mmCIF file of C-alpha atoms in Angstrom:
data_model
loop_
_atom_site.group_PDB
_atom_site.id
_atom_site.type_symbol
_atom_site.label_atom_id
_atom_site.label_comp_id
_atom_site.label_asym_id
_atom_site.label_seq_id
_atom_site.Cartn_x
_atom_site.Cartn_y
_atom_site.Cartn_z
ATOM 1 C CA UNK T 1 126.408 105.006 192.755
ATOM 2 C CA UNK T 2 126.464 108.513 193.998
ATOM 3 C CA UNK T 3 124.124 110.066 191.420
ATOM 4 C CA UNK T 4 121.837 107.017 192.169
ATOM 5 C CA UNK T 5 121.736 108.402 195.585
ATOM 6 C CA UNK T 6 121.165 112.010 194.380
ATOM 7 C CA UNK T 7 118.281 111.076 192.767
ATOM 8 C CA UNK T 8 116.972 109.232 195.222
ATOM 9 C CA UNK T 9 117.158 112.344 197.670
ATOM 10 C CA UNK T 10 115.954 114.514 194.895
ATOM 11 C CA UNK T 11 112.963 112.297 194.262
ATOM 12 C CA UNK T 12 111.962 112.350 197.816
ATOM 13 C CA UNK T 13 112.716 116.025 198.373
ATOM 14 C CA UNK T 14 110.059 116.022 195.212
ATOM 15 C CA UNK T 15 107.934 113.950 196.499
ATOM 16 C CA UNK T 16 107.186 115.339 200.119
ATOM 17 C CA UNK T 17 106.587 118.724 198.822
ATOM 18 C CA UNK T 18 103.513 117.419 196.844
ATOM 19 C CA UNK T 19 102.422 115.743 200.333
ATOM 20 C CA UNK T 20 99.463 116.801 202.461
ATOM 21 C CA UNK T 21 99.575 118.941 205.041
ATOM 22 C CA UNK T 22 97.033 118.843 207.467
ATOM 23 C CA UNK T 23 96.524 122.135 209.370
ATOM 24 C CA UNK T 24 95.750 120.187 212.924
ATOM 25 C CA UNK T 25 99.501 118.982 213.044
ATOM 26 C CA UNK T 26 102.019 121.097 210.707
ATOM 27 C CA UNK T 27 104.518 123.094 211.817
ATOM 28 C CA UNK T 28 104.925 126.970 211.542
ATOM 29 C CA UNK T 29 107.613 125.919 208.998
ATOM 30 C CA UNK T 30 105.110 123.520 207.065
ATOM 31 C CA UNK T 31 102.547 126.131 207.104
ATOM 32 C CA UNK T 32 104.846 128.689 205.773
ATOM 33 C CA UNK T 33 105.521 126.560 203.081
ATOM 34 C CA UNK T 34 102.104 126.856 202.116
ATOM 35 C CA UNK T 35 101.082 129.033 199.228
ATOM 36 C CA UNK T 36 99.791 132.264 200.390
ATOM 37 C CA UNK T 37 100.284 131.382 203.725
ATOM 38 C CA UNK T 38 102.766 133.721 205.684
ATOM 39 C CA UNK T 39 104.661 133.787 208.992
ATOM 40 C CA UNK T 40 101.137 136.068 210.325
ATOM 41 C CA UNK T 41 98.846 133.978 208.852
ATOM 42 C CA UNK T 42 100.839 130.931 210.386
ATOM 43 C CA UNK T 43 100.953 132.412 213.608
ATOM 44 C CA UNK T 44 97.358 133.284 213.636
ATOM 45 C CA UNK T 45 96.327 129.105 212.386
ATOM 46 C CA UNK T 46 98.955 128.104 215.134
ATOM 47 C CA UNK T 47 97.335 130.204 217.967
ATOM 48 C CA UNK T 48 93.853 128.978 216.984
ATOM 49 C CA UNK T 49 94.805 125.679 216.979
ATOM 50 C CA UNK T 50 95.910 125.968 220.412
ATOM 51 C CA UNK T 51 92.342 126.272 221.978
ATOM 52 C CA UNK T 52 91.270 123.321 219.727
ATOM 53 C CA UNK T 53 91.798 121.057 216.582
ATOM 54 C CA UNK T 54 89.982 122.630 213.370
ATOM 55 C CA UNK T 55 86.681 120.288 212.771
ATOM 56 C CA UNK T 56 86.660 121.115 209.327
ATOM 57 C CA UNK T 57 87.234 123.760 206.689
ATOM 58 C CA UNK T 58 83.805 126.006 207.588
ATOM 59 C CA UNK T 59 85.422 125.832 211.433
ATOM 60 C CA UNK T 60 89.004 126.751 209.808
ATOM 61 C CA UNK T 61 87.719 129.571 207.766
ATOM 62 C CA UNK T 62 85.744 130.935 211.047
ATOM 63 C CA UNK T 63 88.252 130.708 213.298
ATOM 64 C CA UNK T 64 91.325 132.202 211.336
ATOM 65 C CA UNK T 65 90.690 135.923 210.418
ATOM 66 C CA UNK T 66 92.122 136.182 206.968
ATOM 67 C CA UNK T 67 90.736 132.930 205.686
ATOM 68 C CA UNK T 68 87.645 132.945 202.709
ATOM 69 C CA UNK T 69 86.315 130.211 200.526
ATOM 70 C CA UNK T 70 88.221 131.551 197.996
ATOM 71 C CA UNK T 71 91.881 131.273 199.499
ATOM 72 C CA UNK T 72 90.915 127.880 201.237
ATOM 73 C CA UNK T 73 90.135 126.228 197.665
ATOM 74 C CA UNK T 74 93.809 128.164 196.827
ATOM 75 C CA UNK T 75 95.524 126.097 200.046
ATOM 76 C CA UNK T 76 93.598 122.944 199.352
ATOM 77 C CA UNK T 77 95.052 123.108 195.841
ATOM 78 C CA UNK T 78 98.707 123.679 197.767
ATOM 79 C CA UNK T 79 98.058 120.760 199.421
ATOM 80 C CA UNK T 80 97.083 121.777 202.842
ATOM 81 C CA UNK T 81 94.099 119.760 204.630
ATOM 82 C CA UNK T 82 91.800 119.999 207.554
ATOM 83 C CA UNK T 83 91.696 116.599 209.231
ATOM 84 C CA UNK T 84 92.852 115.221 205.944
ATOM 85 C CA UNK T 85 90.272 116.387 203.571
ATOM 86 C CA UNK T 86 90.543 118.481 201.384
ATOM 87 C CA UNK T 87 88.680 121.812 200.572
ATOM 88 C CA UNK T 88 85.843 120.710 198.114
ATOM 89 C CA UNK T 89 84.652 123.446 195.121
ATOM 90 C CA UNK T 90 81.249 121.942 195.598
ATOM 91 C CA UNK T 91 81.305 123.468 198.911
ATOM 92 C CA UNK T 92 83.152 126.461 198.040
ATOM 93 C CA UNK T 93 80.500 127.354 195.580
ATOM 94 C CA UNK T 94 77.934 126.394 197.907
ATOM 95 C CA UNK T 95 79.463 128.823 200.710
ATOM 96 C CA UNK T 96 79.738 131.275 197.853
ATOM 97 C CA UNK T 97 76.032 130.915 196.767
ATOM 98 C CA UNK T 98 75.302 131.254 200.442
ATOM 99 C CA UNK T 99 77.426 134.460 200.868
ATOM 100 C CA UNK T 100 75.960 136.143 197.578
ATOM 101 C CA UNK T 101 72.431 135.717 198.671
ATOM 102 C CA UNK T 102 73.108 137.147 202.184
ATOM 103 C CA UNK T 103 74.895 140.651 200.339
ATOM 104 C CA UNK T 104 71.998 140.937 198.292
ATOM 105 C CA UNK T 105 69.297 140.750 201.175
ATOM 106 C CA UNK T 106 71.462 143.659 202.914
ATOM 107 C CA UNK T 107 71.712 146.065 199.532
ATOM 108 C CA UNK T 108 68.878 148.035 200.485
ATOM 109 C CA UNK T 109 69.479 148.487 204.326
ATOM 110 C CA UNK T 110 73.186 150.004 203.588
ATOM 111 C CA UNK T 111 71.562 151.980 200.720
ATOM 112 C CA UNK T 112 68.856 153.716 202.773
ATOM 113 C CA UNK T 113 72.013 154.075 205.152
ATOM 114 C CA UNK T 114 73.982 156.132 203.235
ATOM 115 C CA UNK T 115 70.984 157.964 201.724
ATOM 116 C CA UNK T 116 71.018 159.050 205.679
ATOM 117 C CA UNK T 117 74.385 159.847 206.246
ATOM 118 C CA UNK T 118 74.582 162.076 203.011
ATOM 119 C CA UNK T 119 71.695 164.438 203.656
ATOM 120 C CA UNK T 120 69.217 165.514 201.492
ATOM 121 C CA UNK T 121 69.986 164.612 197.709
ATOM 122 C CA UNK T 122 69.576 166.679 194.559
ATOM 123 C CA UNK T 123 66.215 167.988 194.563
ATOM 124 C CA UNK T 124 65.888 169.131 198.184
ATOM 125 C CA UNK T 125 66.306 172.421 198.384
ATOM 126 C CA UNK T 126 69.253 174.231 199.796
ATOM 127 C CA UNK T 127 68.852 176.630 202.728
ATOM 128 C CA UNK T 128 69.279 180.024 201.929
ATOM 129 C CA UNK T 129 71.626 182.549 203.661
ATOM 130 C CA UNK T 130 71.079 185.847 203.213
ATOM 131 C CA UNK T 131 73.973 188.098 202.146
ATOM 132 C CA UNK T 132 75.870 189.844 204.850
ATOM 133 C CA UNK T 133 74.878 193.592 204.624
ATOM 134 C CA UNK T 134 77.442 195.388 203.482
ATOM 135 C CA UNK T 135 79.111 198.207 206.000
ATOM 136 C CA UNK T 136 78.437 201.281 203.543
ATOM 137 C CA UNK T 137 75.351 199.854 203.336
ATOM 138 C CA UNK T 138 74.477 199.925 207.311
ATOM 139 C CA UNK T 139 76.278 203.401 207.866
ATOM 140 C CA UNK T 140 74.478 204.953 205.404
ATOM 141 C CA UNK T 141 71.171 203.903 207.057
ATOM 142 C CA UNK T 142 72.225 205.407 210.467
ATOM 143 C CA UNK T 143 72.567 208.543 209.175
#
């Protein structure tokens, strides 16, 4: 009877740690629990959630610093939800897509930046100093 019970209670221990957990009503100790997620990032979902319930995953990965498309697909996977979805690939890779094709519009502006911020490159020329005169040199010459 007692190891009937055991594995009853080990079952459901089993069980509720492959449950959902939806960011709008966990705990700091359910969040913790989490994956990847740590007592600061827990602390910063928690305080977030505090001005208002996440929407969805694009408002979750806005509000909390520290949150990408790539580590909400890695929660979703750990079972954590935003109103009780889950974080779709489709729109990871969309958000991805998205992201990629903003980085590449801004190459050349950062480029032409730190063309500025270095100076003139290899083929301007130099400025040239002229040696100090030497002090034999400029005695000499008063005499």
């Amino acid at each position: 009877m007692l190891k009937k019970l055991l594995a009853l209670v080990a079952m459901l221990f089993a069980v509720a740690s492959f449950a959902a957990v939806d960011v709008n009503t966990a705990t700091e100790a359910e969040l913790d629990g989490i994956k990847g997620i740590g007592p600061g990032l827990s602390g910063r979902i928690l305080e977030e959630r505090r001005s208002a319930p996440f929407k969805d995953w694009n408002d979750f990965i806005g509000r909390v610093g520290g949150v990408g498309h790539k580590s909400a697909v890695n929660f979703s996977k750990e079972g954590l939800t935003v109103g009780g979805k889950k974080y779709s690939a489709a729109a990871a890779a969309k958000a991805e897509a998205k992201n990629q094709r903003g980085h590449k519009k801004q190459a050349p502006a950062q480029g032409a930046d730190r063309k500025a911020q270095e100076g003139p490159g290899k083929d301007a020329a130099a400025p040239v100093t002229p040696p100090p005169e030497s002090t034999s040199a400029a005695s000499a010459s008063k005499n």
